Backbone as XML, in Angstrom:
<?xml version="1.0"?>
<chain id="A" units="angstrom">
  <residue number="1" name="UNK">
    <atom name="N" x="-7.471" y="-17.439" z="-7.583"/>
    <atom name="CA" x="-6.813" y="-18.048" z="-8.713"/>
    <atom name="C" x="-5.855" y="-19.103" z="-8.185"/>
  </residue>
  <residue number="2" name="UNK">
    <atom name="N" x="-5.541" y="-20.280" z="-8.598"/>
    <atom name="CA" x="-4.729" y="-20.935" z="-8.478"/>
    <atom name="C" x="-3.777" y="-21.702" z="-9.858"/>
  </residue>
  <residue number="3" name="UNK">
    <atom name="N" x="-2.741" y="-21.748" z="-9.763"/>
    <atom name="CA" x="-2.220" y="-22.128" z="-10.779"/>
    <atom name="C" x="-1.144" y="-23.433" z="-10.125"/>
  </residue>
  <residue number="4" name="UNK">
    <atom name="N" x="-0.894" y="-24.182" z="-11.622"/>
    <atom name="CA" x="-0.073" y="-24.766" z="-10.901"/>
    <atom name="C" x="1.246" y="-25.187" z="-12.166"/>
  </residue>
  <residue number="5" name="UNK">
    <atom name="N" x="2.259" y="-26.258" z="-11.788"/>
    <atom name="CA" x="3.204" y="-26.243" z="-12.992"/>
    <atom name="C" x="4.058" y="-27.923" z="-12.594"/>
  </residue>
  <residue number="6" name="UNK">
    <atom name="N" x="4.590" y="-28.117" z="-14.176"/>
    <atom name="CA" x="4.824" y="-29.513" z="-13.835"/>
    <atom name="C" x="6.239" y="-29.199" z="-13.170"/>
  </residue>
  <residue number="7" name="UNK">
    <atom name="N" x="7.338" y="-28.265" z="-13.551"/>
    <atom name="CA" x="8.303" y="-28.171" z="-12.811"/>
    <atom name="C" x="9.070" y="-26.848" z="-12.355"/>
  </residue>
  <residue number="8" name="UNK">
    <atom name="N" x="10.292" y="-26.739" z="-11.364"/>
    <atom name="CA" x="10.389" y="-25.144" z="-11.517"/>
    <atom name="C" x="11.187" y="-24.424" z="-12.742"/>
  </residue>
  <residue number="9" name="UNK">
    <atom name="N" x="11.264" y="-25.552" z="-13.125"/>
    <atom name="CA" x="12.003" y="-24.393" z="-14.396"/>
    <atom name="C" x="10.845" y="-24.006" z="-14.949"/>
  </residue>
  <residue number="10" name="UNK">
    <atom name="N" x="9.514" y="-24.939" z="-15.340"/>
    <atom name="CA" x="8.273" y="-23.851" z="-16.217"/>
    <atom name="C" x="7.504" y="-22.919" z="-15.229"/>
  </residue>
  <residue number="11" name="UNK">
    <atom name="N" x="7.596" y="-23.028" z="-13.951"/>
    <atom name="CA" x="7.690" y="-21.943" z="-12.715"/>
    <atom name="C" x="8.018" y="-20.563" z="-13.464"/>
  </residue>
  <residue number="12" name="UNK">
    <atom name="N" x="9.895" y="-21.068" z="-13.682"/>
    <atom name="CA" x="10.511" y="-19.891" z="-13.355"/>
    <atom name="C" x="10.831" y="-19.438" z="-14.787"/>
  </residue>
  <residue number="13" name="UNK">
    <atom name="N" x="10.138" y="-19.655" z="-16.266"/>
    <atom name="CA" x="9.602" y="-19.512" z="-17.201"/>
    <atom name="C" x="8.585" y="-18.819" z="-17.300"/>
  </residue>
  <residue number="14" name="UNK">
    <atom name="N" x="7.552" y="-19.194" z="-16.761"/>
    <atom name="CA" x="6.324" y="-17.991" z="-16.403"/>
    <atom name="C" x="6.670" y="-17.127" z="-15.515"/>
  </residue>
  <residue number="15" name="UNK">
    <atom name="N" x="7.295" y="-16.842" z="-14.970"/>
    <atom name="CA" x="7.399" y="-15.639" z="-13.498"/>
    <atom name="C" x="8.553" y="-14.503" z="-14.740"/>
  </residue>
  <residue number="16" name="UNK">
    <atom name="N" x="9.254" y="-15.095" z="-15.833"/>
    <atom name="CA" x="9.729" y="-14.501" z="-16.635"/>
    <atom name="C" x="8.919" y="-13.748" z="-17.590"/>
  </residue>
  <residue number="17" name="UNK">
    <atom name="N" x="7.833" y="-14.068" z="-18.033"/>
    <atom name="CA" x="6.942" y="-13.866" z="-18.986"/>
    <atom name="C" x="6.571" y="-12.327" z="-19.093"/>
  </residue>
  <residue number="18" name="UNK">
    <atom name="N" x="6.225" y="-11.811" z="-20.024"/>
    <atom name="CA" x="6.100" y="-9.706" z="-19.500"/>
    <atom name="C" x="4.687" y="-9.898" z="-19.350"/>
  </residue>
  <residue number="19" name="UNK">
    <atom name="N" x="3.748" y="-11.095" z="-19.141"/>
    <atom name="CA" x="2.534" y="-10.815" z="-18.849"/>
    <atom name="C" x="2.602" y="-10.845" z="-16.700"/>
  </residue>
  <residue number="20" name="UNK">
    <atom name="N" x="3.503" y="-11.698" z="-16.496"/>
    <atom name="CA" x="3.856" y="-11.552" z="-15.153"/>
    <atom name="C" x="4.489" y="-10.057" z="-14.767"/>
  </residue>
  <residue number="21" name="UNK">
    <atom name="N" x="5.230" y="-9.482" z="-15.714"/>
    <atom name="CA" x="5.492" y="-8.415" z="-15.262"/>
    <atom name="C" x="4.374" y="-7.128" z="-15.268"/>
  </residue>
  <residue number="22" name="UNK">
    <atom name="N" x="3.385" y="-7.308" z="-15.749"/>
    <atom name="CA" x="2.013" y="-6.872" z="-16.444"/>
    <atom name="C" x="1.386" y="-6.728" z="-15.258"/>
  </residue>
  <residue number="23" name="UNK">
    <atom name="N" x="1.010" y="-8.182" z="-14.081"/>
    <atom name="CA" x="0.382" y="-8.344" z="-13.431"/>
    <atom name="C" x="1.122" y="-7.850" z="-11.969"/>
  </residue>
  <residue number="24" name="UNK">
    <atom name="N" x="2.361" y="-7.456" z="-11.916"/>
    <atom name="CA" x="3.616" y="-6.752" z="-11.062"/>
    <atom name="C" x="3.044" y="-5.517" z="-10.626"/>
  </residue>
  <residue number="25" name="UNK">
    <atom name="N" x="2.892" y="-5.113" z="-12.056"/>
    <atom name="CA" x="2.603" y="-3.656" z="-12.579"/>
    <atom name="C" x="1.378" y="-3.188" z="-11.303"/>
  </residue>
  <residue number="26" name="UNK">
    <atom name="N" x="0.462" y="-4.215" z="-11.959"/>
    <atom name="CA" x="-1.018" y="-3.552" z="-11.655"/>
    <atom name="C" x="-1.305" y="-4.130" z="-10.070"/>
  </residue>
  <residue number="27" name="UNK">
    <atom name="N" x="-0.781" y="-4.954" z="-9.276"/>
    <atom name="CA" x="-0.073" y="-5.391" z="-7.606"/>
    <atom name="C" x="0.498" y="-4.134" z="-7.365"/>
  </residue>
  <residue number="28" name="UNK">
    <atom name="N" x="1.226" y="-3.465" z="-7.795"/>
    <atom name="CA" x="1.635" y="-2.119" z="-7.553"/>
    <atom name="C" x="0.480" y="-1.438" z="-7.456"/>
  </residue>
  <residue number="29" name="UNK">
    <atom name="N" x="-0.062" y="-0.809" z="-8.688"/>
    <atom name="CA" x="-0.582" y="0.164" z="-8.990"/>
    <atom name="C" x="-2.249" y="0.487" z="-7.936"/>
  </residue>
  <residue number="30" name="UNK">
    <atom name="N" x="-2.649" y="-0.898" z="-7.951"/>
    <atom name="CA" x="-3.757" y="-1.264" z="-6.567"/>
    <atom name="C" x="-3.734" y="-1.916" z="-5.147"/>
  </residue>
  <residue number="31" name="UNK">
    <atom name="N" x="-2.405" y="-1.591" z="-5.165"/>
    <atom name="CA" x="-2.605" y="-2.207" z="-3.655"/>
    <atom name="C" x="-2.553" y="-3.705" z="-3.342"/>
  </residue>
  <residue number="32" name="UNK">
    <atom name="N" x="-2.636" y="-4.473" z="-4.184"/>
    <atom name="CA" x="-3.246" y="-5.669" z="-4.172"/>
    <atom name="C" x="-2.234" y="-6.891" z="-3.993"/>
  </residue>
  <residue number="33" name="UNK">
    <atom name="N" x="-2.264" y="-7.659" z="-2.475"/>
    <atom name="CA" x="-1.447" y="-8.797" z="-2.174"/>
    <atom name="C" x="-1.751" y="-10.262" z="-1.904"/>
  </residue>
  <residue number="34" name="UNK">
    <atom name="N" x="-1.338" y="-10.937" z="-2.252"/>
    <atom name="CA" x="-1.745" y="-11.887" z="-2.564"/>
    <atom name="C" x="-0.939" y="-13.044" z="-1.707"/>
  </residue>
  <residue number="35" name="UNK">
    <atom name="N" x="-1.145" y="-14.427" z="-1.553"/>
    <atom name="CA" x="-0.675" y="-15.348" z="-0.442"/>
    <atom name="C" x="0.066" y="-16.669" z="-1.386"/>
  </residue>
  <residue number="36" name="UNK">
    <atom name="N" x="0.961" y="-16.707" z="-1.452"/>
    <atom name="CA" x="1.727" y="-18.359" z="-2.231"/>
    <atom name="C" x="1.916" y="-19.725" z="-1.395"/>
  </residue>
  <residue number="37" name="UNK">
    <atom name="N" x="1.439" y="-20.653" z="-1.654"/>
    <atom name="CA" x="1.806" y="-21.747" z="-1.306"/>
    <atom name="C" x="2.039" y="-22.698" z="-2.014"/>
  </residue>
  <residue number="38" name="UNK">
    <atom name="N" x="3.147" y="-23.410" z="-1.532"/>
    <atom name="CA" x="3.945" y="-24.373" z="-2.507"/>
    <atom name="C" x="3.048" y="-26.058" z="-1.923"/>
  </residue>
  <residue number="39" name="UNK">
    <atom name="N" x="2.825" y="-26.757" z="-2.856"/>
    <atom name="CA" x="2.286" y="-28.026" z="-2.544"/>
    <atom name="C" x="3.359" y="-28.778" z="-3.398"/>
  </residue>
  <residue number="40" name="UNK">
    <atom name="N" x="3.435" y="-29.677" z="-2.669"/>
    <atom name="CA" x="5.065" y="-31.104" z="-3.725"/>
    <atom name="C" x="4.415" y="-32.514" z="-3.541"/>
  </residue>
  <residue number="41" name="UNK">
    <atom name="N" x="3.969" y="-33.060" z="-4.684"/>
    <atom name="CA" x="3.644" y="-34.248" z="-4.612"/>
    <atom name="C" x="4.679" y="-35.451" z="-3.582"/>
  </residue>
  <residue number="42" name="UNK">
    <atom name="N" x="3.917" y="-36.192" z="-3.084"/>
    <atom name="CA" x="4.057" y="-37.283" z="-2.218"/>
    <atom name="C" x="4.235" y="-37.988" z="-2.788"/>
  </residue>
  <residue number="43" name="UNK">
    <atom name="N" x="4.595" y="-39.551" z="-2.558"/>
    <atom name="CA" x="4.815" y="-41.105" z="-2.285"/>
    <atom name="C" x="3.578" y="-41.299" z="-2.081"/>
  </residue>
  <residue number="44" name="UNK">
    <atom name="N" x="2.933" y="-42.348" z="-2.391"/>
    <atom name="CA" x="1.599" y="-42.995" z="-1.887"/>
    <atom name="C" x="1.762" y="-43.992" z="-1.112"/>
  </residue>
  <residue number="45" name="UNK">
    <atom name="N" x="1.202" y="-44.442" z="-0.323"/>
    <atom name="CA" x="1.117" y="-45.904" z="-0.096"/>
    <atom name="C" x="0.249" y="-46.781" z="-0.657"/>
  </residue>
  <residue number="46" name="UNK">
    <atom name="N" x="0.360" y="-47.966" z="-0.967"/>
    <atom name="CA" x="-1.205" y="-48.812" z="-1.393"/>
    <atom name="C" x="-2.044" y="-48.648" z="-0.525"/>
  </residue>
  <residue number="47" name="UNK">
    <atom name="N" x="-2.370" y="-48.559" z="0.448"/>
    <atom name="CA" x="-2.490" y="-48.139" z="1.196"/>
    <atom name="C" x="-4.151" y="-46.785" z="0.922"/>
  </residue>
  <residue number="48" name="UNK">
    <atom name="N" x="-3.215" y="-45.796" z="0.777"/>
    <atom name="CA" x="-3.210" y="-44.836" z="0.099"/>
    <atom name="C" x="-4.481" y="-44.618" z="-0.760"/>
  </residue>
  <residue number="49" name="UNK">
    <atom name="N" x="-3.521" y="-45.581" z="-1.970"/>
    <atom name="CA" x="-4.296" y="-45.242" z="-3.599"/>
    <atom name="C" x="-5.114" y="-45.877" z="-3.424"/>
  </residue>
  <residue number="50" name="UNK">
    <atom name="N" x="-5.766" y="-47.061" z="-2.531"/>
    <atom name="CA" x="-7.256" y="-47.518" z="-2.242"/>
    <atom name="C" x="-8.161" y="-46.168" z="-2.335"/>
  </residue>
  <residue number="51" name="UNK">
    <atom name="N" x="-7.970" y="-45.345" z="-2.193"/>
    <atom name="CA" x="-9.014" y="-44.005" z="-1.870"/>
    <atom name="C" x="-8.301" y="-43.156" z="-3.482"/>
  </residue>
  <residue number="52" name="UNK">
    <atom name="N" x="-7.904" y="-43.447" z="-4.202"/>
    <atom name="CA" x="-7.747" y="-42.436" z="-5.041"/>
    <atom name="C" x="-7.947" y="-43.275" z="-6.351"/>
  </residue>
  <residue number="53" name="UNK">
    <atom name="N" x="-8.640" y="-41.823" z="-7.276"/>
    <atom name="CA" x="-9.384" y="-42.803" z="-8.196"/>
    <atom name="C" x="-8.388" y="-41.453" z="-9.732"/>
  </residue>
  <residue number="54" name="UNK">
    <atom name="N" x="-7.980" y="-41.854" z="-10.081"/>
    <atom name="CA" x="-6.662" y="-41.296" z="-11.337"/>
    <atom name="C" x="-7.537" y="-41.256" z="-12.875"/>
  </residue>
</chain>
């Protein structure tokens, strides 16, 4: 699964949610761990946006 968000406050809006606490629950209940990584948009160069098509 990957998710993603436009900022951390709607981050830290969903991590509030009782369906996150739902999914807490059941990470408990099976064992089950999982890996986070944060990605933060860049600067481009022109450079760059020659290769990127928006």
């Amino acid at each position: 699964m990957i998710d993603s968000w436009e900022s951390q406050e709607a981050l830290d809006v969903h991590h509030a949610s009782p369906m996150m606490a739902t999914i807490a629950a059941l990470r408990e209940k099976y064992d089950l761990h999982m890996r986070v990584e944060r990605f933060v948009g860049a600067d481009m160069t022109e450079h760059d946006k020659r290769f990127i098509k928006e």
